[in-house]
Amino acid sequence: MNVREVIAKKRDRGEHSEAELQFLVEGYVRGDVADYQMSAWLMAVFLHGMSAAETATLTRLMVESGDVLAFPELPGKKVDKHSTGGVGDLVSLPLAPLVAAAGVFVPMISGRGLGHTGGTLDKLESIKGLRTGLEPDEFRSVLTEVGFAMGGQTAQLAPADKKMYALRDVTGTVESIPLIVSSILSKKVAEGIDGLVLDVKCGRGAFMKNEEDALALAQELTRVGNLMGKNVRAFITNMDTPLGNAIGNALEVEVAIACLKGNGPTDTMELVSTLGQAMICLADKAATWEESEALFQKALQSGEGWNAFVSMVKLQGGDVSMVENPNTLPGAPVHKDVLAANAGFVTDIDPFGVGEAVVALGGGRQKAEDSIHPGVGVRLHRKVGESCEAGESLATVLAKDEETAKQASARVEGAIKTGSEAPPEEKLVRYLVTADGYEPWLGAKTWDSQST
Ligand code: URA
């Protein structure tokens, strides 16, 4: 076999055999296939796509390019969650401990911020000392002891994805459904999970800007996930406005703590409970949505979810006193308010604008090698639909100096719109997607009818 022929086959819209994909992926990881050859093939896939069977084979080969974790010694099904990325989306932080407290093992491998969206690892690392670069032995021991562990992709986990993703990032080939699906699923399958709940964000603050694209991605993720022998469900959720009431690394840890203590923002808690209950069901801990709700609420109200979070922080080397006293989390010296020009209602908050403002403050990266300032960010005092008085603070920008505060507050001001009438309420959780299709999300009715 030669690489030119494999590239030409996809260029001419052919369907690859397993042997061809194996030749390409293994050759690329070994260094026998050059970056320029892989780039040409990635672009051919970007333009002509792949069948679900090809994508499943590619995903399996990417998984097999590195170590595959397995936890046969831990009872029950292991389940994780993946979000395609949003603004203010701190859901993983309260979700994993709550689901673990409900009796499900959650081996969670997360990522860093990407573009204007935040990343779980960056948020966690705003807790002093907390290590996310766990080697497999330590990951296993935290998972065993607490019921969940939160780490990053190590060099041994799906290395083909690591190398291919870096190349896609600089060759204009990120936004391809089969490439996104194989990238996401290869990392998740390598974690040793049985089930996966996906939060596919849809809207201006998301990768997928409209429902059609979000549904197409979710459908392919569930189909390919099933072909790989995993039980996968996807939710399409709204990212046309930031989630919760704070954007920034330490700020979001503070909100996560509030969620675990039962005081989280309503929209964040709706998402945490929906995704959490789905995980509990996929682990076979509950037969119905109502049963999973009871388990989830018990984990929340008993404080067991909070205790699990504190135990993880301790075992992963974090300063527990910081999460016990969130006012000691990293802050920022300059605070600047964004004021309402008129009385009325908040009619819109553009998540992209707010996310970009946080990146500009130093809360995200402009270049891969940039370091993050954990304490900067934006607090939202009013959400879309809420009323406001003229001159009241709609948001506060937390910055490291006056100059960045000024620039970011202008950006946040541009992102928040007010008007004389409240806008119609938008649904947060829109659809449930399975390998067989999708349905509008109506809670128990939708879940129970899909699962029987
Ligand atoms: N996240 C991933 O891990 N991979 C992609 O391709 C896109 C988002």
mmCIF file of N, CA and C and ligand atoms in Angstrom, residues 114 165 168 179-180 183-184 187 207, ligand 1:
data_model
loop_
_atom_site.group_PDB
_atom_site.id
_atom_site.type_symbol
_atom_site.label_atom_id
_atom_site.label_comp_id
_atom_site.label_asym_id
_atom_site.label_seq_id
_atom_site.Cartn_x
_atom_site.Cartn_y
_atom_site.Cartn_z
ATOM 1 N N LEU A 114 -10.755 26.148 24.652
ATOM 2 C CA LEU A 114 -10.539 26.135 23.204
ATOM 3 C C LEU A 114 -11.224 27.387 22.665
ATOM 4 N N TYR A 165 -5.186 16.185 15.884
ATOM 5 C CA TYR A 165 -5.927 17.397 16.257
ATOM 6 C C TYR A 165 -5.048 18.628 16.077
ATOM 7 N N ARG A 168 -5.022 19.394 12.448
ATOM 8 C CA ARG A 168 -6.314 19.945 11.997
ATOM 9 C C ARG A 168 -6.439 21.415 12.377
ATOM 10 N N LEU A 179 -14.349 13.823 11.578
ATOM 11 C CA LEU A 179 -13.091 14.075 12.306
ATOM 12 C C LEU A 179 -13.374 14.498 13.749
ATOM 13 N N ILE A 180 -14.423 15.283 13.970
ATOM 14 C CA ILE A 180 -14.785 15.669 15.344
ATOM 15 C C ILE A 180 -15.237 14.425 16.117
ATOM 16 N N SER A 183 -12.358 12.147 16.978
ATOM 17 C CA SER A 183 -11.501 12.790 17.972
ATOM 18 C C SER A 183 -12.121 12.701 19.365
ATOM 19 N N ILE A 184 -13.392 13.085 19.473
ATOM 20 C CA ILE A 184 -14.056 13.064 20.792
ATOM 21 C C ILE A 184 -14.166 11.626 21.302
ATOM 22 N N LYS A 187 -10.931 9.597 22.607
ATOM 23 C CA LYS A 187 -10.478 9.900 23.968
ATOM 24 C C LYS A 187 -11.428 9.286 24.995
ATOM 25 N N PHE A 207 -19.661 25.661 18.890
ATOM 26 C CA PHE A 207 -19.096 25.135 17.663
ATOM 27 C C PHE A 207 -20.163 25.021 16.572
HETATM 28 N N1 URA B 1 -13.097 18.474 20.678
HETATM 29 C C1 URA B 1 -12.281 17.427 20.406
HETATM 30 O O1 URA B 1 -11.794 16.753 21.289
HETATM 31 N N2 URA B 1 -12.019 17.160 19.110
HETATM 32 C C2 URA B 1 -12.534 17.856 18.094
HETATM 33 O O2 URA B 1 -12.264 17.540 16.958
HETATM 34 C C3 URA B 1 -13.366 18.943 18.400
HETATM 35 C C4 URA B 1 -13.640 19.225 19.709
#
